[in-house]
């Protein structure tokens, strides 16, 4: 007579497989929705600029996509010259993302000078509006491109070369 198999023997095989699948699935979700898989040109939704921030990748055309990855450098390296926000990831994989505001001409933002709150795209008629972007020039870093506009402020980024002309409050 053949020996009887334990009814729990399948657990010895199935349980490790389930654990591996769950760990790999968790890593894949973080890679594709978190910042580990973020590449230059990708957009992120950042709700707060703090050490507890948990940015998520977002389609650049959505209202949630408030920043764009302009450069990805080592965690001890500096971002290129410009008005970049920074997000640092330390641990198994350490890096720094240099982030530029993801806006187009005519966009308005709330929380632009709020310190830790993430930028929020709002209608330009919204009383919460803090800034309105009047002109965006790709390929140039030169505040002179804002001349002839009502812009009172300029931010620029060296990588990719971009100049953004904006006005605080309403126009």
Coordinates of N, CA and C in Angstrom, one line a residue:
X1 N 0.8 -1.2 0.0 CA 0.0 0.0 0.0 C 0.9 1.2 0.0
X2 N 0.6 2.2 -0.9 CA 1.4 3.4 -1.0 C 1.1 4.3 0.2
X3 N 2.2 5.0 0.6 CA 2.0 5.9 1.8 C 1.0 7.0 1.4
X4 N 0.3 7.5 2.4 CA -0.7 8.5 2.2 C 0.0 9.9 2.2
X5 N -0.3 10.7 1.3 CA 0.2 12.1 1.3 C -0.6 13.0 2.3
X6 N 0.1 13.8 2.9 CA -0.6 14.8 3.8 C -1.4 15.7 3.0
X7 N -2.6 16.0 3.5 CA -3.5 16.9 2.8 C -2.9 18.4 2.7
X8 N -1.9 18.7 3.6 CA -1.3 20.0 3.6 C 0.0 20.0 2.8
X9 N 0.4 18.9 2.1 CA 1.7 18.9 1.4 C 1.7 19.9 0.3
X10 N 0.5 20.2 -0.3 CA 0.4 21.2 -1.4 C 0.8 22.6 -0.9
X11 N 0.7 22.9 0.4 CA 1.1 24.2 0.9 C 2.6 24.4 0.8
X12 N 3.3 23.3 0.9 CA 4.8 23.5 0.8 C 5.2 24.0 -0.5
X13 N 4.4 23.7 -1.5 CA 4.8 24.1 -2.9 C 4.0 25.4 -3.2
X14 N 2.8 25.5 -2.9 CA 2.0 26.6 -3.3 C 2.3 27.9 -2.5
X15 N 2.6 27.8 -1.3 CA 2.8 29.0 -0.4 C 4.0 29.8 -0.9
X16 N 5.2 29.2 -1.1 CA 6.3 29.9 -1.7 C 6.0 30.6 -3.0
X17 N 5.3 29.9 -3.9 CA 4.9 30.5 -5.2 C 4.1 31.7 -5.0
X18 N 3.1 31.6 -4.1 CA 2.2 32.8 -3.9 C 3.0 33.9 -3.3
X19 N 3.9 33.7 -2.4 CA 4.7 34.8 -1.8 C 5.5 35.4 -2.9
X20 N 6.2 34.6 -3.7 CA 7.0 35.2 -4.8 C 6.2 36.1 -5.8
X21 N 5.0 35.6 -6.1 CA 4.1 36.3 -7.0 C 3.7 37.6 -6.4
X22 N 3.3 37.6 -5.1 CA 2.9 38.8 -4.4 C 4.0 39.9 -4.3
X23 N 5.2 39.4 -4.0 CA 6.4 40.3 -3.9 C 6.7 40.9 -5.2
X24 N 6.7 40.1 -6.3 CA 7.0 40.5 -7.6 C 5.9 41.5 -8.1
X25 N 4.7 41.2 -7.8 CA 3.6 42.1 -8.2 C 3.7 43.4 -7.5
X26 N 4.0 43.4 -6.2 CA 4.2 44.7 -5.5 C 5.3 45.5 -6.0
X27 N 6.4 44.9 -6.4 CA 7.5 45.6 -7.0 C 7.1 46.2 -8.3
X28 N 6.4 45.4 -9.1 CA 6.0 45.8 -10.5 C 5.0 47.0 -10.4
X29 N 4.1 47.0 -9.4 CA 3.2 48.1 -9.2 C 3.9 49.3 -8.9
X30 N 4.9 49.2 -7.9 CA 5.7 50.4 -7.5 C 6.5 50.9 -8.7
X31 N 7.1 50.0 -9.4 CA 7.9 50.4 -10.6 C 7.2 51.2 -11.6
X32 N 6.0 50.7 -11.9 CA 5.2 51.3 -13.0 C 4.3 52.5 -12.5
X33 N 4.0 52.6 -11.2 CA 3.2 53.7 -10.8 C 4.0 54.7 -9.8
X34 N 5.1 54.2 -9.3 CA 5.9 55.1 -8.4 C 7.0 55.8 -9.2
X35 N 8.0 56.2 -8.5 CA 9.1 56.9 -9.1 C 10.2 56.1 -9.6
X36 N 10.3 54.8 -9.1 CA 11.5 54.0 -9.6 C 11.6 53.8 -11.1
X37 N 10.4 53.7 -11.7 CA 10.4 53.6 -13.2 C 10.3 54.9 -13.9
X38 N 10.4 56.0 -13.2 CA 10.2 57.3 -13.8 C 11.4 57.7 -14.7
X39 N 11.2 58.1 -15.9 CA 12.2 58.5 -16.8 C 12.1 60.0 -17.2
X40 N 13.2 60.5 -17.7 CA 13.1 61.9 -18.1 C 12.0 62.1 -19.1
X41 N 11.1 63.1 -18.9 CA 10.0 63.3 -19.8 C 8.7 62.8 -19.2
X42 N 8.8 61.9 -18.2 CA 7.6 61.4 -17.6 C 7.0 62.4 -16.6
X43 N 5.7 62.4 -16.4 CA 5.1 63.3 -15.5 C 4.7 62.6 -14.2
X44 N 4.6 63.3 -13.1 CA 4.2 62.8 -11.8 C 3.1 63.6 -11.2
X45 N 2.4 63.0 -10.4 CA 1.4 63.7 -9.5 C 2.0 63.8 -8.1
X46 N 2.3 65.0 -7.7 CA 2.9 65.2 -6.4 C 1.9 66.0 -5.6
X47 N 1.4 65.4 -4.5 CA 0.5 66.1 -3.6 C 1.1 66.9 -2.6
X48 N 2.4 66.6 -2.2 CA 3.1 67.4 -1.2 C 4.6 67.2 -1.5
X49 N 5.3 68.3 -1.2 CA 6.8 68.3 -1.3 C 7.4 68.2 0.1
X50 N 7.3 67.0 0.6 CA 7.9 66.7 1.9 C 8.7 65.4 1.8
X51 N 9.3 65.0 2.9 CA 10.1 63.7 2.9 C 9.1 62.6 2.9
X52 N 7.8 62.8 3.3 CA 6.8 61.7 3.2 C 6.1 61.6 1.9
X53 N 6.5 62.5 1.0 CA 5.8 62.5 -0.3 C 5.9 61.1 -1.0
X54 N 4.8 60.8 -1.7 CA 4.7 59.6 -2.4 C 4.2 59.9 -3.9
X55 N 5.1 60.5 -4.7 CA 4.6 60.8 -6.1 C 4.2 59.6 -6.9
X56 N 3.3 59.8 -7.7 CA 2.8 58.7 -8.6 C 3.0 59.2 -10.1
X57 N 3.3 58.2 -10.9 CA 3.4 58.6 -12.4 C 2.0 58.9 -12.9
X58 N 1.9 59.9 -13.8 CA 0.6 60.3 -14.3 C 0.8 60.7 -15.7
X59 N -0.3 60.5 -16.5 CA -0.3 61.0 -17.9 C -0.1 62.5 -17.9
X60 N 0.9 63.0 -18.7 CA 1.2 64.4 -18.7 C 0.0 65.3 -19.1
X61 N -1.0 64.8 -19.8 CA -2.1 65.6 -20.2 C -3.2 65.7 -19.1
X62 N -3.1 65.1 -18.0 CA -4.1 65.1 -16.9 C -3.8 66.3 -16.0
X63 N -4.8 66.7 -15.3 CA -4.7 67.8 -14.3 C -3.9 67.4 -13.1
X64 N -3.8 66.1 -12.8 CA -3.0 65.6 -11.6 C -1.5 65.7 -11.9
X65 N -1.1 65.6 -13.2 CA 0.3 65.6 -13.5 C 0.9 67.0 -13.4
X66 N 1.3 67.4 -12.2 CA 1.7 68.7 -11.9 C 3.2 69.0 -12.1
X67 N 4.0 67.9 -12.2 CA 5.5 68.1 -12.5 C 5.9 67.1 -13.5
X68 N 7.1 67.4 -14.2 CA 7.6 66.6 -15.2 C 9.1 66.3 -14.8
X69 N 9.6 65.1 -15.0 CA 10.9 64.7 -14.7 C 11.8 65.3 -15.8
X70 N 12.7 66.3 -15.4 CA 13.6 67.0 -16.3 C 14.9 66.3 -16.3
X71 N 15.3 65.7 -15.2 CA 16.6 65.0 -15.1 C 16.5 64.0 -14.0
X72 N 17.3 62.9 -14.1 CA 17.4 61.9 -13.0 C 18.9 61.7 -12.8
X73 N 19.3 62.1 -11.5 CA 20.7 62.1 -11.2 C 21.0 61.2 -10.0
X74 N 22.2 61.0 -9.7 CA 22.6 60.2 -8.5 C 22.1 61.0 -7.2
X75 N 21.9 60.3 -6.1 CA 21.4 61.0 -5.0 C 22.3 62.0 -4.4
X76 N 23.6 61.9 -4.7 CA 24.5 62.9 -4.2 C 24.9 64.0 -5.2
X77 N 24.3 63.9 -6.4 CA 24.5 64.9 -7.4 C 23.5 66.1 -7.4
X78 N 23.9 67.2 -8.0 CA 23.0 68.3 -8.0 C 22.2 68.3 -9.3
X79 N 21.0 68.9 -9.2 CA 20.2 69.1 -10.4 C 20.9 70.1 -11.3
X80 N 20.6 70.1 -12.6 CA 21.1 71.1 -13.5 C 20.7 72.5 -13.0
X81 N 21.2 73.5 -13.6 CA 20.9 74.9 -13.3 C 19.4 75.2 -13.6
X82 N 18.7 75.8 -12.7 CA 17.3 76.1 -12.9 C 16.5 76.0 -11.6
X83 N 15.2 76.3 -11.8 CA 14.3 76.3 -10.6 C 13.6 75.0 -10.4
X84 N 14.4 73.9 -10.3 CA 13.9 72.6 -10.2 C 13.4 72.3 -8.8
X85 N 12.3 71.6 -8.7 CA 11.9 70.9 -7.4 C 12.7 69.6 -7.4
X86 N 12.9 69.1 -6.2 CA 13.7 67.8 -6.2 C 12.9 66.8 -5.4
X87 N 13.0 65.5 -5.8 CA 12.5 64.4 -5.1 C 13.6 63.4 -5.0
X88 N 14.0 63.0 -3.8 CA 15.1 62.1 -3.6 C 14.5 60.8 -3.1
X89 N 15.1 59.7 -3.6 CA 14.7 58.3 -3.2 C 16.0 57.7 -2.7
X90 N 16.0 57.2 -1.4 CA 17.1 56.5 -0.9 C 16.7 55.1 -0.5
X91 N 17.7 54.3 -0.4 CA 17.5 52.9 -0.1 C 18.2 52.0 -1.1
X92 N 17.5 50.9 -1.4 CA 18.1 49.9 -2.4 C 18.5 50.6 -3.7
X93 N 17.7 51.4 -4.2 CA 18.0 52.3 -5.4 C 17.9 53.7 -4.9
X94 N 19.0 54.4 -5.0 CA 19.0 55.8 -4.6 C 19.2 56.7 -5.8
X95 N 18.4 57.8 -5.9 CA 18.5 58.7 -7.0 C 17.8 60.0 -6.6
X96 N 17.9 61.0 -7.4 CA 17.2 62.3 -7.3 C 16.6 62.6 -8.6
X97 N 15.3 63.0 -8.5 CA 14.6 63.5 -9.7 C 14.5 65.0 -9.6
X98 N 14.9 65.6 -10.7 CA 14.9 67.1 -10.9 C 13.6 67.4 -11.6
X99 N 12.7 68.1 -11.0 CA 11.3 68.2 -11.5 C 11.0 69.7 -11.9
X100 N 10.4 69.8 -13.1 CA 9.9 71.1 -13.5 C 8.4 71.1 -13.5
X101 N 7.9 72.3 -13.4 CA 6.4 72.5 -13.4 C 5.9 72.0 -14.7
X102 N 4.8 71.2 -14.7 CA 4.2 70.7 -15.9 C 3.0 71.6 -16.3
X103 N 3.2 72.6 -17.1 CA 2.2 73.5 -17.5 C 2.3 73.9 -18.9
X104 N 1.2 74.4 -19.5 CA 1.3 75.0 -20.8 C 0.8 76.4 -20.8
X105 N 1.0 77.1 -21.8 CA 0.6 78.5 -21.9 C -0.9 78.6 -21.6
X106 N -1.3 79.5 -20.7 CA -2.7 79.7 -20.3 C -3.1 78.9 -19.0
X107 N -2.2 78.0 -18.6 CA -2.6 77.2 -17.3 C -2.4 78.1 -16.1
X108 N -3.2 77.8 -15.1 CA -3.2 78.5 -13.8 C -3.0 77.5 -12.7
X109 N -2.3 77.9 -11.7 CA -2.0 77.0 -10.6 C -2.3 77.7 -9.2
X110 N -2.8 76.8 -8.3 CA -2.9 77.2 -6.9 C -1.7 76.5 -6.2
X111 N -1.4 76.8 -5.0 CA -0.3 76.2 -4.2 C 1.0 76.4 -4.8
X112 N 1.2 77.5 -5.6 CA 2.5 77.7 -6.3 C 3.5 78.2 -5.3
X113 N 3.1 79.0 -4.3 CA 4.0 79.5 -3.3 C 3.8 78.9 -1.9
X114 N 3.1 77.7 -1.9 CA 2.6 77.2 -0.7 C 3.7 76.4 0.1
X115 N 4.9 76.3 -0.4 CA 5.9 75.6 0.4 C 5.8 74.1 0.2
X116 N 4.9 73.4 0.9 CA 4.9 71.9 0.9 C 3.8 71.3 0.0
X117 N 2.7 72.1 -0.2 CA 1.6 71.5 -0.9 C 1.9 71.4 -2.4
X118 N 1.5 70.3 -3.0 CA 1.7 70.1 -4.4 C 1.0 71.2 -5.3
X119 N 1.5 71.5 -6.4 CA 0.9 72.5 -7.3 C -0.5 71.9 -7.8
X120 N -1.4 72.7 -7.9 CA -2.8 72.3 -8.3 C -3.2 73.1 -9.5
X121 N -3.5 72.5 -10.6 CA -4.1 73.2 -11.8 C -5.5 73.5 -11.5
X122 N -5.8 74.8 -11.7 CA -7.2 75.3 -11.4 C -7.6 76.2 -12.6
X123 N -8.9 76.4 -12.8 CA -9.4 77.3 -13.8 C -8.8 78.7 -13.5
X124 N -8.5 79.5 -14.5 CA -8.0 80.8 -14.2 C -9.0 81.8 -13.6
X125 N -10.2 81.4 -13.6 CA -11.2 82.2 -12.9 C -11.4 81.8 -11.4
X126 N -10.7 80.8 -11.0 CA -10.8 80.3 -9.6 C -10.1 81.3 -8.7
X127 N -10.7 81.7 -7.6 CA -10.1 82.6 -6.6 C -8.8 82.0 -6.0
X128 N -8.7 80.7 -6.0 CA -7.5 80.1 -5.4 C -6.3 80.2 -6.3
X129 N -6.5 80.7 -7.5 CA -5.4 80.8 -8.5 C -4.3 81.7 -7.9
X130 N -3.0 81.3 -8.0 CA -1.9 82.1 -7.5 C -1.1 82.6 -8.7
X131 N -1.0 81.8 -9.7 CA -0.2 82.2 -10.9 C -0.9 81.8 -12.2
X132 N -0.6 82.6 -13.2 CA -1.1 82.2 -14.6 C 0.1 82.3 -15.5
X133 N 0.3 81.2 -16.3 CA 1.5 81.1 -17.2 C 1.1 81.7 -18.5
X134 N 1.8 82.8 -18.9 CA 1.4 83.6 -20.0 C 2.2 83.1 -21.3
X135 N 3.4 82.6 -21.1 CA 4.2 82.2 -22.2 C 5.2 81.1 -21.8
X136 N 5.3 80.0 -22.6 CA 6.2 78.9 -22.3 C 7.1 78.8 -23.6
X137 N 8.4 78.9 -23.4 CA 9.3 78.8 -24.6 C 10.2 77.6 -24.4
X138 N 10.0 76.6 -25.2 CA 10.9 75.5 -25.1 C 12.2 75.7 -26.0
X139 N 13.3 75.2 -25.5 CA 14.5 75.3 -26.3 C 15.3 76.6 -26.0
X140 N 14.9 77.4 -25.1 CA 15.6 78.7 -24.7 C 15.5 78.9 -23.2
X141 N 16.7 79.4 -22.7 CA 16.7 79.9 -21.3 C 17.1 81.3 -21.4
X142 N 16.1 82.2 -21.4 CA 16.4 83.6 -21.6 C 15.1 84.4 -21.2
X143 N 15.3 85.2 -20.1 CA 14.1 85.9 -19.6 C 13.6 87.0 -20.5
X144 N 14.5 87.3 -21.5 CA 14.1 88.3 -22.5 C 12.9 87.8 -23.4
X145 N 12.7 86.5 -23.4 CA 11.5 86.0 -24.2 C 10.2 86.4 -23.6
X146 N 10.2 86.9 -22.3 CA 9.0 87.3 -21.7 C 8.7 88.8 -22.0
X147 N 9.6 89.5 -22.6 CA 9.3 90.9 -22.9 C 8.1 91.0 -23.8
X148 N 7.3 92.0 -23.6 CA 6.1 92.2 -24.5 C 4.9 91.4 -23.9
X149 N 5.1 90.7 -22.8 CA 4.0 90.0 -22.2 C 3.7 90.8 -20.9
X150 N 2.6 90.4 -20.2 CA 2.3 91.0 -18.9 C 3.0 90.3 -17.8
X151 N 3.8 89.3 -18.1 CA 4.5 88.5 -17.1 C 5.3 89.4 -16.2
X152 N 5.2 89.1 -14.9 CA 6.0 89.8 -13.9 C 7.1 88.9 -13.3
X153 N 7.0 87.6 -13.6 CA 8.0 86.6 -13.1 C 8.4 85.6 -14.1
X154 N 9.6 85.1 -14.0 CA 10.1 84.1 -14.9 C 10.8 83.0 -14.1
X155 N 10.5 81.7 -14.6 CA 11.3 80.6 -14.1 C 11.9 80.0 -15.3
X156 N 13.1 79.4 -15.1 CA 13.8 78.8 -16.3 C 14.5 77.5 -15.8
X157 N 14.7 76.6 -16.8 CA 15.3 75.3 -16.6 C 16.3 75.2 -17.7
X158 N 17.5 74.7 -17.3 CA 18.6 74.5 -18.3 C 18.4 73.1 -19.0
X159 N 17.8 72.2 -18.4 CA 17.6 70.8 -19.0 C 16.2 70.4 -18.8
X160 N 15.4 70.2 -19.8 CA 15.5 70.7 -21.1 C 15.4 72.2 -21.1
X161 N 16.1 72.9 -22.0 CA 16.0 74.4 -21.9 C 14.6 74.9 -22.1
X162 N 14.1 75.6 -21.0 CA 12.7 76.0 -21.0 C 12.6 77.3 -20.2
X163 N 11.9 78.3 -20.7 CA 11.6 79.5 -20.0 C 10.1 79.7 -19.8
X164 N 9.6 79.9 -18.6 CA 8.2 80.1 -18.3 C 8.0 81.5 -17.8
X165 N 7.1 82.2 -18.5 CA 6.7 83.6 -18.1 C 5.4 83.5 -17.4
X166 N 5.2 84.1 -16.2 CA 4.0 84.0 -15.5 C 3.7 85.3 -14.7
X167 N 2.5 85.4 -14.3 CA 2.0 86.6 -13.5 C 1.4 86.0 -12.2
X168 N 1.7 86.6 -11.1 CA 1.1 86.2 -9.8 C -0.3 86.9 -9.7
X169 N -1.2 86.1 -9.1 CA -2.5 86.7 -8.9 C -3.3 86.8 -10.3
X170 N -4.1 87.8 -10.4 CA -4.9 87.9 -11.6 C -4.3 88.9 -12.5
X171 N -4.7 88.9 -13.8 CA -4.2 89.9 -14.7 C -5.3 90.8 -15.1

